[in-house]
Amino acid sequence: MPPKTKAKDSVNLTRTLGRLQEIAEWFDAQEEVDIEEGLEKVKEAAVLIKAGRRRLTEVKNEFEAVKKEMGTEETAVISPEAEEMTF
């Protein structure tokens, strides 16, 4: 069964982390931070962090489901003779 994907709704973690890095670098590069612009960057970062956390939870759940499925398949495929083999 192919994995379920949400192309439009799914957050790309690589892009999210990249954008967060850009925001952090912007702050580092400022000698004097414009309060209004800084506030907008902080708001954007907060949204990105929340979305990234949600996506990480989704990825973890997907991974656990695959792991569980693989464990079930392994049990079903292994014959009694194979279980007795030692490596």
Tab-separated table of C-alpha atoms in Angstrom:
chain	number	residue	atom	x	y	z
A	1	MET	CA	0.000	0.000	0.000
A	2	PRO	CA	1.542	3.374	-1.007
A	3	PRO	CA	2.097	5.918	1.755
A	4	LYS	CA	-0.544	8.562	2.252
A	5	THR	CA	0.816	11.984	1.415
A	6	LYS	CA	-0.635	15.431	1.699
A	7	ALA	CA	1.358	17.318	-0.913
A	8	LYS	CA	-0.354	20.663	-0.367
A	9	ASP	CA	-0.814	20.388	3.404
A	10	SER	CA	2.519	18.804	4.231
A	11	VAL	CA	5.255	21.019	5.623
A	12	ASN	CA	8.663	20.514	4.077
A	13	LEU	CA	10.981	20.294	7.070
A	14	THR	CA	14.090	21.104	5.053
A	15	ARG	CA	12.594	24.342	3.745
A	16	THR	CA	11.178	25.188	7.172
A	17	LEU	CA	14.537	24.727	8.879
A	18	GLY	CA	16.231	26.672	6.097
A	19	ARG	CA	13.881	29.612	6.556
A	20	LEU	CA	14.379	29.527	10.330
A	21	GLN	CA	18.133	29.610	9.716
A	22	GLU	CA	17.688	32.649	7.446
A	23	ILE	CA	15.699	34.432	10.150
A	24	ALA	CA	18.336	33.653	12.786
A	25	GLU	CA	21.083	34.884	10.461
A	26	TRP	CA	19.116	38.072	9.801
A	27	PHE	CA	19.014	38.800	13.539
A	28	ASP	CA	22.722	37.994	13.883
A	29	ALA	CA	23.590	40.387	11.051
A	30	GLN	CA	21.733	43.361	12.532
A	31	GLU	CA	23.674	45.898	14.531
A	32	GLU	CA	20.412	47.558	15.455
A	33	VAL	CA	17.201	45.614	14.977
A	34	ASP	CA	14.200	47.475	13.625
A	35	ILE	CA	11.527	46.576	16.187
A	36	GLU	CA	8.678	46.271	13.672
A	37	GLU	CA	10.672	44.172	11.213
A	38	GLY	CA	12.075	42.070	14.043
A	39	LEU	CA	8.581	41.448	15.380
A	40	GLU	CA	7.425	40.249	11.953
A	41	LYS	CA	10.400	37.874	11.759
A	42	VAL	CA	9.627	36.516	15.248
A	43	LYS	CA	5.977	35.960	14.276
A	44	GLU	CA	7.038	34.158	11.100
A	45	ALA	CA	9.488	32.017	13.066
A	46	ALA	CA	6.779	31.097	15.586
A	47	VAL	CA	4.477	29.926	12.781
A	48	LEU	CA	7.308	27.925	11.206
A	49	ILE	CA	8.212	26.305	14.530
A	50	LYS	CA	4.605	25.268	15.187
A	51	ALA	CA	4.238	23.856	11.673
A	52	GLY	CA	7.575	22.060	11.974
A	53	ARG	CA	6.578	20.475	15.277
A	54	ARG	CA	3.298	19.285	13.787
A	55	ARG	CA	5.114	17.791	10.805
A	56	LEU	CA	7.684	16.094	13.043
A	57	THR	CA	4.826	14.495	14.976
A	58	GLU	CA	3.280	13.317	11.689
A	59	VAL	CA	6.599	11.885	10.528
A	60	LYS	CA	7.098	10.115	13.857
A	61	ASN	CA	3.614	8.601	13.645
A	62	GLU	CA	4.175	7.507	10.041
A	63	PHE	CA	7.514	5.970	10.998
A	64	GLU	CA	5.964	4.109	13.923
A	65	ALA	CA	3.172	2.802	11.661
A	66	VAL	CA	5.697	1.536	9.106
A	67	LYS	CA	7.818	0.006	11.856
A	68	LYS	CA	4.771	-1.731	13.306
A	69	GLU	CA	3.735	-2.940	9.850
A	70	MET	CA	7.232	-4.253	9.164
A	71	GLY	CA	7.239	-6.117	12.466
A	72	THR	CA	3.925	-7.721	11.581
A	73	GLU	CA	5.151	-8.685	8.104
A	74	GLU	CA	8.384	-10.132	9.467
A	75	THR	CA	6.462	-12.315	11.889
A	76	ALA	CA	4.165	-13.529	9.127
A	77	VAL	CA	7.019	-14.294	6.702
A	78	ILE	CA	9.474	-16.059	9.020
A	79	SER	CA	9.086	-19.804	8.963
A	80	PRO	CA	9.714	-21.969	12.043
A	81	GLU	CA	12.866	-23.324	10.370
A	82	ALA	CA	14.217	-19.816	9.847
A	83	GLU	CA	13.668	-18.968	13.500
A	84	GLU	CA	15.952	-21.843	14.502
A	85	MET	CA	18.836	-20.558	12.364
A	86	THR	CA	21.718	-18.863	14.131
A	87	PHE	CA	24.028	-16.307	12.608
